[in-house]
XYZ file of C-alpha atoms in Angstrom:
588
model
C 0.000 0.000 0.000
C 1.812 3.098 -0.795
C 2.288 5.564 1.826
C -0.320 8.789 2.428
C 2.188 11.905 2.076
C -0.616 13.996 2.148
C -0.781 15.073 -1.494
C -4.247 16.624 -2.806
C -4.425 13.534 -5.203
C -2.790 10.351 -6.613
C -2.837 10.438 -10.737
C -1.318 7.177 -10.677
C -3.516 5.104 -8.489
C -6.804 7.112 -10.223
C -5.094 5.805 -13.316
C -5.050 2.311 -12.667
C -8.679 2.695 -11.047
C -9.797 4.098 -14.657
C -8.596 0.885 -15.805
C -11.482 -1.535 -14.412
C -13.608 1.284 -16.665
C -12.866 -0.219 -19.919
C -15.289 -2.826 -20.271
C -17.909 -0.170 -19.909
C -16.726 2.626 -22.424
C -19.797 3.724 -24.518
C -21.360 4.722 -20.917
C -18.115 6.443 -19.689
C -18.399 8.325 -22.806
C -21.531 8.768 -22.652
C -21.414 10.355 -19.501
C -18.473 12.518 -20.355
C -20.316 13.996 -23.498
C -23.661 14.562 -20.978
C -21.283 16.567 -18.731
C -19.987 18.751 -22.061
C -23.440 19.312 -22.919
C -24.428 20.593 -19.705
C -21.722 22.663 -18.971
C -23.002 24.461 -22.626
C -26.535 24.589 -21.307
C -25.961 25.945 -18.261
C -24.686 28.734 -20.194
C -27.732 29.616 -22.396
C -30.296 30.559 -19.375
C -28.273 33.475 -17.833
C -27.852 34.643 -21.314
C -31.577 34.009 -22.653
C -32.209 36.228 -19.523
C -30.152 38.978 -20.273
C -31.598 38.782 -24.031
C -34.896 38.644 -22.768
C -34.294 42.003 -20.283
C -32.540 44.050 -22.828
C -34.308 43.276 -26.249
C -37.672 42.662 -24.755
C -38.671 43.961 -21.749
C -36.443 47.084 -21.759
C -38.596 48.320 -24.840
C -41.890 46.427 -23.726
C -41.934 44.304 -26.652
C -43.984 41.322 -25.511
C -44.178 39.104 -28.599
C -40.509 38.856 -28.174
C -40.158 38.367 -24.717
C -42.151 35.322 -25.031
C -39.618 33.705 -27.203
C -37.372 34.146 -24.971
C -39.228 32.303 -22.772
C -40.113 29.629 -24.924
C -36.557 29.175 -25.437
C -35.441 29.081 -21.542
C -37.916 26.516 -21.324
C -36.610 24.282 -23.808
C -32.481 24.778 -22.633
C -34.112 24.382 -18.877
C -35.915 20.677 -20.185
C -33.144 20.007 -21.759
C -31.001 20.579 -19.071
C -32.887 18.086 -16.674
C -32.783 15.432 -19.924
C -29.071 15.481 -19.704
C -28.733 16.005 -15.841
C -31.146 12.594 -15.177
C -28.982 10.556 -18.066
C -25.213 11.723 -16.621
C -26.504 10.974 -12.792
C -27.933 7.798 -13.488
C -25.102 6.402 -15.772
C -22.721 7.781 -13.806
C -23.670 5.781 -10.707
C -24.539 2.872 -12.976
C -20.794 2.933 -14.458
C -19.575 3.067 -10.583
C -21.769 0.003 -9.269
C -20.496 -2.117 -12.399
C -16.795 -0.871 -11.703
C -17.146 -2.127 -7.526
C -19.021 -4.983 -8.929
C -16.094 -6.575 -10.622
C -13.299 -4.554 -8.236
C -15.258 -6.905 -5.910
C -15.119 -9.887 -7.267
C -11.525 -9.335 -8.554
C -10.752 -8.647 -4.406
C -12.643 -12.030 -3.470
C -11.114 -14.125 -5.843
C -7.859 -13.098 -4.740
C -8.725 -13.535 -0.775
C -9.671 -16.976 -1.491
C -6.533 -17.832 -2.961
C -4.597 -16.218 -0.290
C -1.986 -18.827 1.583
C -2.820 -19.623 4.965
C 0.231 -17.485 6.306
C -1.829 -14.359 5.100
C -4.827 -14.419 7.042
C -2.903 -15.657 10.220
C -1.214 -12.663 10.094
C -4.596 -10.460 9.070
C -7.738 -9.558 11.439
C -10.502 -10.677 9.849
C -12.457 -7.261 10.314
C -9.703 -5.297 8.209
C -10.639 -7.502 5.490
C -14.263 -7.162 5.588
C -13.566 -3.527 5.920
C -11.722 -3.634 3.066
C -13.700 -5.901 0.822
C -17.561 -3.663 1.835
C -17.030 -0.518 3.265
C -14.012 0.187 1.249
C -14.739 -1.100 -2.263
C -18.567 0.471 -1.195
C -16.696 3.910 -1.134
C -14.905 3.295 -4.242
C -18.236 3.561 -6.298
C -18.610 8.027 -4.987
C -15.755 8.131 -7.125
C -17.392 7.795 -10.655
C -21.263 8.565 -9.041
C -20.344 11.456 -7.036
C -16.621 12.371 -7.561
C -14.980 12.161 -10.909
C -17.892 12.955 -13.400
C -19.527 15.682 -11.022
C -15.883 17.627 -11.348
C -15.356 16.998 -14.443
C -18.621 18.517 -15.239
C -18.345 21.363 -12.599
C -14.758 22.254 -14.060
C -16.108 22.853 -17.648
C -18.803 24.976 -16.713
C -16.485 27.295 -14.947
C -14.349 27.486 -17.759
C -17.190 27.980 -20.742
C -19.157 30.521 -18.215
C -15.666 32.426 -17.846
C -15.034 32.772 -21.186
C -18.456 33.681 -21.805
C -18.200 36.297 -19.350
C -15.409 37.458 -21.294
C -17.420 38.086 -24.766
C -19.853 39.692 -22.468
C -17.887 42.088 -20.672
C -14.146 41.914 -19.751
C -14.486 44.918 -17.065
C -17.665 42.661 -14.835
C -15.645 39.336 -15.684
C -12.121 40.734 -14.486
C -14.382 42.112 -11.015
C -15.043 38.595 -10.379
C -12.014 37.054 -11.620
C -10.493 39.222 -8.367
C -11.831 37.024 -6.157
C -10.955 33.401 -7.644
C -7.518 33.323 -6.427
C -7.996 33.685 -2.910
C -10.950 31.043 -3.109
C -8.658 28.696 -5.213
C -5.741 28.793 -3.124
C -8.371 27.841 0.106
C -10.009 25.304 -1.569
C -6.031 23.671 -2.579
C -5.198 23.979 1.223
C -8.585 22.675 1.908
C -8.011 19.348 -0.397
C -4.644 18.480 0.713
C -5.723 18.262 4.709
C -9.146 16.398 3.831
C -7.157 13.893 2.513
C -4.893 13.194 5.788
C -8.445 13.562 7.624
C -9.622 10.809 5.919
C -6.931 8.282 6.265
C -7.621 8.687 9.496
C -11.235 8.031 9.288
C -10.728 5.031 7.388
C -8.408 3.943 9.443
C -10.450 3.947 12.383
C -13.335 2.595 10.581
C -11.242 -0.273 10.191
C -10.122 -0.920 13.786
C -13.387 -0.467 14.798
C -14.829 -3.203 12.445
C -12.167 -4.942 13.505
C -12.924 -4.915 17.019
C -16.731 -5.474 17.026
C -16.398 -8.548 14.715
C -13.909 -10.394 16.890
C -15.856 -9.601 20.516
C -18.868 -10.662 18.733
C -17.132 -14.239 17.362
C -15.346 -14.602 20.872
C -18.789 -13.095 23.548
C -18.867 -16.374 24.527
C -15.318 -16.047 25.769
C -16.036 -12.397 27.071
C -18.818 -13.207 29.100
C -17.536 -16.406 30.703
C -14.544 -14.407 32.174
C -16.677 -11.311 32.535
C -14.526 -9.284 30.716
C -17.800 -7.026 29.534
C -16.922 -3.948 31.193
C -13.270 -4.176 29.479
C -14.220 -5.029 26.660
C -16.745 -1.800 26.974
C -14.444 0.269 27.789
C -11.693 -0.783 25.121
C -14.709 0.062 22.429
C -15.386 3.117 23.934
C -11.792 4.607 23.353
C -11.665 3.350 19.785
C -14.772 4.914 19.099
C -14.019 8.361 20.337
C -10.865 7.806 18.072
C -13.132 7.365 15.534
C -15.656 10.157 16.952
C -12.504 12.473 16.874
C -11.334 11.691 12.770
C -14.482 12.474 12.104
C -14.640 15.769 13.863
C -11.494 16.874 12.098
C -13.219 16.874 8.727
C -15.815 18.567 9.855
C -13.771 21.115 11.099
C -12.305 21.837 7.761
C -15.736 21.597 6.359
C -16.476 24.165 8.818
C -13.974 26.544 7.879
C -14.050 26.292 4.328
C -17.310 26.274 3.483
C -18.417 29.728 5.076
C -15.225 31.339 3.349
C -16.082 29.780 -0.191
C -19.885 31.718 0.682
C -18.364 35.008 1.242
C -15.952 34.907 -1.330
C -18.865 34.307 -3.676
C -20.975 36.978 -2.160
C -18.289 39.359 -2.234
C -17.820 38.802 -6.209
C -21.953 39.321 -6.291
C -21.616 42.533 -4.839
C -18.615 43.815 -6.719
C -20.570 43.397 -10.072
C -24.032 45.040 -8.634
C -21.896 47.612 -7.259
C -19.946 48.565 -10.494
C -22.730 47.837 -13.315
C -24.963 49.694 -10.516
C -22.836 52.882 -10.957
C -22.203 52.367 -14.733
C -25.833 51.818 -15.578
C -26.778 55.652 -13.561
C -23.319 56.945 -15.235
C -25.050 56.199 -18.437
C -22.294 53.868 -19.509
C -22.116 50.575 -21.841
C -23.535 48.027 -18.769
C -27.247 47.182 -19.445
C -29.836 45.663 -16.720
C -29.662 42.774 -18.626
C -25.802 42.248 -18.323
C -26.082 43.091 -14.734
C -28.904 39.905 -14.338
C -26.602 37.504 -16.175
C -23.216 38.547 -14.058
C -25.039 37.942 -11.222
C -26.173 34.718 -12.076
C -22.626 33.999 -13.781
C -20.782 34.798 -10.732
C -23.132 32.578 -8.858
C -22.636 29.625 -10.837
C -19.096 30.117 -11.092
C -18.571 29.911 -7.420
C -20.961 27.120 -6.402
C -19.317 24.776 -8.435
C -15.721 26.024 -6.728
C -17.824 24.884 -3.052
C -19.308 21.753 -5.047
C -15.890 21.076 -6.419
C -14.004 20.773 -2.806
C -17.526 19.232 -1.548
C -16.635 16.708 -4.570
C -13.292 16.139 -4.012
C -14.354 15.237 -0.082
C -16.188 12.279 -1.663
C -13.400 12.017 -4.201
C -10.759 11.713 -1.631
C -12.177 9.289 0.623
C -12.678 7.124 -2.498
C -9.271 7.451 -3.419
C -8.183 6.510 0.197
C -10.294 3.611 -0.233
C -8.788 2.644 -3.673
C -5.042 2.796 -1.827
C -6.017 0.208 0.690
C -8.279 -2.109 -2.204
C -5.244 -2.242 -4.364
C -2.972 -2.438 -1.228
C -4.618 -6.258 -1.083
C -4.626 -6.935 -4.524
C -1.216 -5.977 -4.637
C -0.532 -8.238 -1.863
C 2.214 -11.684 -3.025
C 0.935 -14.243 -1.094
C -0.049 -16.974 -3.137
C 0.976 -20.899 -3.118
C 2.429 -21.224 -6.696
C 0.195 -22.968 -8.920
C 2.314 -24.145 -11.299
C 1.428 -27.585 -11.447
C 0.245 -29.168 -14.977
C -0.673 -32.853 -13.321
C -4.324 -33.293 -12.963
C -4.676 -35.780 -10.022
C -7.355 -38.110 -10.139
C -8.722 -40.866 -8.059
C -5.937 -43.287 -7.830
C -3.724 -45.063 -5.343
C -3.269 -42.166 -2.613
C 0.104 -43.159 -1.571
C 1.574 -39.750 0.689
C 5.549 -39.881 1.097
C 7.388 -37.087 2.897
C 11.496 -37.001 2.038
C 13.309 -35.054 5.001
C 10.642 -32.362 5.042
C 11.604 -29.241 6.854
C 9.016 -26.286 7.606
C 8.396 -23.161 10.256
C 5.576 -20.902 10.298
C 8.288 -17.976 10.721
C 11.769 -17.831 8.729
C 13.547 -18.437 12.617
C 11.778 -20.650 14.446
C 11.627 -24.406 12.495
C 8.361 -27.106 13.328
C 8.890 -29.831 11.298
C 12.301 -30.927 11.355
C 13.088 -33.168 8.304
C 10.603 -35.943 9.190
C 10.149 -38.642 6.627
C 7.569 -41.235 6.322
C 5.379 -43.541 3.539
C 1.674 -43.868 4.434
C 1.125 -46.598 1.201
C -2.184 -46.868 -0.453
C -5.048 -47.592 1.683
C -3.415 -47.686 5.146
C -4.693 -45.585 7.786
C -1.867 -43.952 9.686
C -1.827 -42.217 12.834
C 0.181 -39.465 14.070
C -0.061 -39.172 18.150
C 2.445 -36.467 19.974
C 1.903 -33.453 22.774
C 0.432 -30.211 21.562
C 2.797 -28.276 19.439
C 4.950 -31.664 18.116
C 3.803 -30.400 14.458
C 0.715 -32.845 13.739
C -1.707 -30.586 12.108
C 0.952 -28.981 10.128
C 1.468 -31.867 8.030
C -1.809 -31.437 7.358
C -1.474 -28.253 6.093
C 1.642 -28.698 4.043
C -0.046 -32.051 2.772
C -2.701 -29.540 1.178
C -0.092 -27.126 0.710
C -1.573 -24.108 3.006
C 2.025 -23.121 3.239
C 4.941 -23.884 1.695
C 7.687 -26.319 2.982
C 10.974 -24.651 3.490
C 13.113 -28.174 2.035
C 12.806 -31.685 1.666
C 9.917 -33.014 -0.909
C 5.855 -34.238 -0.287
C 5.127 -37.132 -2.753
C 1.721 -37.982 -3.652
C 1.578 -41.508 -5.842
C 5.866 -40.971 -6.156
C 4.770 -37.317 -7.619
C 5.673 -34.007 -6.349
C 2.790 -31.812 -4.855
C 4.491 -28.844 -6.115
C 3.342 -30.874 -9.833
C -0.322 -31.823 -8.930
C -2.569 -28.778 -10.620
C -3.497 -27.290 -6.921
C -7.293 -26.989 -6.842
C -7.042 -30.815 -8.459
C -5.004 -31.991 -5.113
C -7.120 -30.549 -2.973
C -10.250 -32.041 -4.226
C -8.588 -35.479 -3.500
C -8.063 -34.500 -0.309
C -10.809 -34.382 2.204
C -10.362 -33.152 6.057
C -12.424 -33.324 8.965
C -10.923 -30.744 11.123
C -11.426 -30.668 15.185
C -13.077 -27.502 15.174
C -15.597 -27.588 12.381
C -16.948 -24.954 10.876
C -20.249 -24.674 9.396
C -21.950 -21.817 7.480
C -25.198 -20.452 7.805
C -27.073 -22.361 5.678
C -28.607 -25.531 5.086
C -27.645 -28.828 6.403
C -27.723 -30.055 2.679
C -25.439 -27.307 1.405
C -23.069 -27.194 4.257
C -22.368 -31.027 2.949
C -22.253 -30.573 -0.469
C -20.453 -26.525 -0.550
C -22.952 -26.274 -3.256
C -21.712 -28.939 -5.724
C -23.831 -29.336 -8.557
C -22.121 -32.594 -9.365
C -23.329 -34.069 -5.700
C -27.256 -34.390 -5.463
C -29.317 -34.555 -2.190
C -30.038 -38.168 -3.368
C -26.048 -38.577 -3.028
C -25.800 -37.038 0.008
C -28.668 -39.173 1.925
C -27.401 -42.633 0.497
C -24.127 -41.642 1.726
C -25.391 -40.498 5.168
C -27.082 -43.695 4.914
C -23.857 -45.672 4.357
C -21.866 -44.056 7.586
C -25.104 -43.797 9.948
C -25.806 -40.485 10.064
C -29.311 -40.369 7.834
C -31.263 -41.257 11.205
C -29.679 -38.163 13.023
C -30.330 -35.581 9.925
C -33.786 -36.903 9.436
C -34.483 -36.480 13.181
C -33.797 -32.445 12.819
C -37.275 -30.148 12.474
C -36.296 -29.764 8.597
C -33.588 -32.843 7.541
C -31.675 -32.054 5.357
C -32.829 -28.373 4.979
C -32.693 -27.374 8.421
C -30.656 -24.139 8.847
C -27.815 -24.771 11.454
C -26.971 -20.915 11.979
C -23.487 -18.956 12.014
C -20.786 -21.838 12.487
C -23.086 -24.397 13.141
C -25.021 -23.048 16.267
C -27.969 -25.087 16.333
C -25.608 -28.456 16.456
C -23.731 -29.616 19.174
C -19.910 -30.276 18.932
C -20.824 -33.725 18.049
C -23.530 -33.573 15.706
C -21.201 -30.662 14.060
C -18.102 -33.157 13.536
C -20.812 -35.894 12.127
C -21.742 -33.602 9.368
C -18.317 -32.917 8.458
C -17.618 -36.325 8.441
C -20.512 -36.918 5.695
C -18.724 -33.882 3.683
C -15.874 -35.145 3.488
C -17.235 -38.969 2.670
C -19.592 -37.572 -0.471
C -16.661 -35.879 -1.918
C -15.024 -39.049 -2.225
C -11.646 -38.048 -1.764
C -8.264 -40.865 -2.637
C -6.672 -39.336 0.692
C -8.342 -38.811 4.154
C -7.794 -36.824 6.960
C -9.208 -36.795 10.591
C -7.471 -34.317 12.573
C -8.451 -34.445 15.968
C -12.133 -35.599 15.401
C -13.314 -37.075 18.552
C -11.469 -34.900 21.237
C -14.207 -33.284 22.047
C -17.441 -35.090 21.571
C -20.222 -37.003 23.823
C -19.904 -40.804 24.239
C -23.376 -40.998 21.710
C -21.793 -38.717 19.179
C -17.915 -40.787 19.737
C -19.601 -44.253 19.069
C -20.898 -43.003 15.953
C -18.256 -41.391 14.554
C -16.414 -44.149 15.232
C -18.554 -46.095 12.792
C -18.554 -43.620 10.271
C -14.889 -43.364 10.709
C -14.311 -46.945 9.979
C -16.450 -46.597 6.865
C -15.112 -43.898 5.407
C -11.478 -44.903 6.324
C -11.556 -48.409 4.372
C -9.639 -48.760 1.511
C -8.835 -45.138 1.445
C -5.113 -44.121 3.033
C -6.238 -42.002 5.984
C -3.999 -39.616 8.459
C -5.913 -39.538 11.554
C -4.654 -37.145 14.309
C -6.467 -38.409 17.732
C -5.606 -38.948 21.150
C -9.270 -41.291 21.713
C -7.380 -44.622 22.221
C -9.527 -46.618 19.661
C -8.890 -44.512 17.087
C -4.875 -44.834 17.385
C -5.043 -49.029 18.443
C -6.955 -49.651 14.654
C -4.424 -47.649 12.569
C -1.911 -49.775 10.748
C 0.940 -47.721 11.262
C 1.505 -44.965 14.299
C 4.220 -41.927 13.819
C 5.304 -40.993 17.038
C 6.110 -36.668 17.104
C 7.910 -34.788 19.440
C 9.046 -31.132 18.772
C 8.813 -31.434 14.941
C 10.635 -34.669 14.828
C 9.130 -38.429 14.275
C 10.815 -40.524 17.121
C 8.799 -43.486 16.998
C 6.918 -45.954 13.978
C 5.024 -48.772 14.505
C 1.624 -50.070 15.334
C -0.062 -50.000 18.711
C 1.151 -53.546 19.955
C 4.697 -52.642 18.867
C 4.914 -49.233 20.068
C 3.809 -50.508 23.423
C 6.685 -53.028 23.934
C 9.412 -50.523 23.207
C 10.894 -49.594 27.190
C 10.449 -45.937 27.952
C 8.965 -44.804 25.024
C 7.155 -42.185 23.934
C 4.238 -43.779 22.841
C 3.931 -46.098 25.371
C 4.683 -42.797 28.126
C 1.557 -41.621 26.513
C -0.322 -44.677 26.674
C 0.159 -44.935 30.594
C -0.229 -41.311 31.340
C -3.631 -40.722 29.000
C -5.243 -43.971 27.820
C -4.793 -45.921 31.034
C -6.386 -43.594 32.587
C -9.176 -42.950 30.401
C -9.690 -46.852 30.086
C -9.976 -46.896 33.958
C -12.999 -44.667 34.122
């Protein structure tokens, strides 16, 4: 993201933003030419008027004067014509552009590594992604366009004015610099105001979304008052951006009001005295000045009103393209499709850490050969669920080399290795939607029919069917309405109908009832057979079935074997963890 220096604008980043404007030129042009003709009607009434004054009412010729207002009439429907086309394509043009700036954003968040989003709050992103992209659109709507057009009529009505009379125009010209220097000053501290507002914003969407994922959290330790008071100081940081830009609105605006009504008076003053002095000023001139002066000042306070909207757009833009900017991608190189085949996993000395100086897997190496289920038992923090994630490739590894069926994974087309891949994670997460569509992710290739024969097939169709709706019973944000249990069944019946070649079941009774264990253990058999399965589990069934156990301790393998062989090695690790927790849990 580039850094604010608090310049009044960035050409380069409006330049790229032009760019996602190019699938829709015939309606940026369009509304470019509706702000040219506008800027040339807006012209015609002040001078109808003056026409009207000096060739018609002047000498009380009637017939005349009502052609003149015939005419004003037809520039003034005119001018609402062309006014009602440029606002509506103009905000049409800047909900198409935030439409695909959107999607362009999302697509790129979803292919984000894992590393990324440990390192990002999850509210900066939705900040980013709504509010910000949201605010992107007042650029073309009410920014851009709405200059563009206010900055030709103040040039056609000033050289207008200057056909007219040079004397009245030069009396009002007086009084541009002075509001033109303000209204430079004025743009180049709204923009450092509203870094700061967006800023906050973020922080504070950042804040409410996390206390409202974790209140559970909050209220057990009855940290509400804290957490009150922690909200209440980012949002009179928040309170206090805001206030700044108001304070510059405040100042600015009531100067841009005087300077115009200075320039007003000037010209009554001066074609006031030149009209009684007999000279060349008519009424009619004197009409038209005033109006002229008028509308070249308003757009001067529309213009910095503009910019406002423009500049808080802009800010937006900078932290948009700040993401898509971002490099943090797994490589998808890969040119191997990988379909359903043998599912043999191999890691060669495999070496990997989260951060560049502290290591978690320390070149481990191990064959889990087609259809074996394999367990992987160690303390917390012995690197378990990272091969999981480097299995998937979430992150990269560092060295070494991850073989799927004596292939690379770095050669496997990713989105095609993933799909062979199915995990049932400890903490599952649902959406909120539809038992049905939490199962399938919205697969068109997997029908309900699918689903219930497979839910069938592992012993869950029973516990579905019991719900008020089956299948289409709405579980809620992350699953809600289901306990632990019933949540880790329905993830187990995801990952069965997406029949994967390789299995993995991280953790997926450690925290279940005894009715919900017993059943996953059947579906876990079913879904486990002839399929090579990792399973990560410290429920003592789970590990005595696997064929082989991998032993882990601080990133290293220490032990292989299966349960019965583990167990007769003296003083080892397995076995130390077979006296200390399954002993114990086989006791009660």
């Amino acid at each position: 993201m580039s850094k604010n220096t608090g310049n009044a604008f960035d050409f380069k980043l409006f330049r790229r933003l032009l760019a996602f404007t190019k699938p829709y030129r015939l309606a940026f042009y369009f509304v470019a030419l509706a702000a040219i003709i506008m800027s040339g009607l807006a012209v015609l009434r002040p001078f109808l008027l003056k026409l009207a004054i000096d060739d018609s009412i002047v000498p009380q010729d009637g017939e005349g004067f009502m052609k003149y207002v015939i005419l004003m009439l037809v520039v003034l429907m005119l001018e609402v014509i062309f006014q009602f086309a440029f606002i509506f394509y103009a905000n049409w043009l800047g909900q198409s552009v935030i439409r695909d700036l959107r999607q362009k954003l999302f697509r790129l968040m979803m292919s984000f590594r894992m590393k990324y989003f440990d390192k990002s709050a999850v509210g900066r992103l939705t900040t980013r992604a709504v509010n910000d992209v949201e605010t992107i659109s007042s650029i073309f709507s009410e920014g851009l366009f709405m200059i563009i057009s206010d900055l030709l009529k103040m040039i056609v009505i000033a050289g207008f004015m200057l056909t007219q009379s040079w004397r009245l125009s030069l009396i009002v010209f007086i009084v541009l610099p002075f509001i033109l220097y303000a209204t430079r000053v004025f743009q180049k501290a709204m923009k450092v105001a509203f870094e700061d507002v967006r800023n906050q914003v973020a922080n504070l969407n950042s804040f409410v979304q996390e206390r409202l994922t974790g209140m559970k959290i909050v209220q057990i330790f009855t940290r509400e008052k804290t957490e009150y008071d922690r909200f209440t100081e980012i949002n009179k940081s928040h309170r206090k951006a805001w206030i700044k830009t108001v304070w510059y609105n405040s100042i600015f605006f009531p100067i841009a009001e005087m300077a115009g009504a200075i320039a007003t008076g000037l010209v009554v003053w001066y074609g006031g005295l030149n009209v009684i002095g007999g000279g060349f000023v008519t009424l009619g001139i004197i009409t038209a000045f005033i109006q002229y002066a008028e509308m070249l000042f308003r757009p001067l306070r529309q213009i910095a009103d503009k910019f406002n909207t423009l500049q808080m757009g802009m800010v937006a833009a900078n932290r948009v393209f700040g993401i898509l900017d971002t490099k943090s991608h797994i490589a998808d190189t890969g040119t191997i499709d990988y379909t359903n085949t043998n599912g043999k996993i191999e890691f060669k000395n495999v070496h990997f850490g989260y951060n560049p100086d502290e290591e978690v897997i320390k070149g481990i190496s191990f064959i889990a050969n087609p259809g074996e289920t394999v367990a992987i038992v160690g303390s917390t923090g012995a690197g378990k669920t990272t091969i999981i994630n480097l299995l998937n490739r979430f992150y990269e590894i560092d060295s070494g080399e991850i073989l799927i069926d004596d292939i690379s994974v770095k050669d496997y087309k990713l989105a095609s290795l993933r799909n062979q891949i199915a995990v049932v994670l400890q903490d599952v997460f649902l959406f909120a939607d539809s038992i049905l569509n939490n199962i399938t992710l919205n697969n068109p290739d997997i029908s309900k029919e699918d689903v219930i024969a497979a839910a069938k097939e592992i012993g869950v169709h029973k516990f579905i069917e019991s719900l008020p709706e089956g299948y289409d019973y709405n579980v809620k944000e992350r699953g809600s309405m289901l306990s632990s249990g019933q949540r880790q069944l329905i993830s187990f019946l995801r990952a069965y109908v997406s029949k994967p070649s390789i299995l993995i079941l991280d953790e997926a009774t450690s925290s279940v009832d005894t009715y919900s264990e017993e059943m996953i253990q059947t579906a876990t058999l079913k879904i486990t057979k002839d399929r090579t399965s990792i399973v990560i589990a410290h429920r003592l069934a789970t590990i005595k079935t696997a064929d082989k156990i991998i032993v882990m301790d601080a990133g290293k393998i220490v032990e292989v074997g299966n349960h019965n062989e583990l167990l007769k090695i003296e003083n080892g690790f397995y076995r130390n963890l077979y006296e200390v927790q399954f002993m114990k849990e086989e006791v009660v």
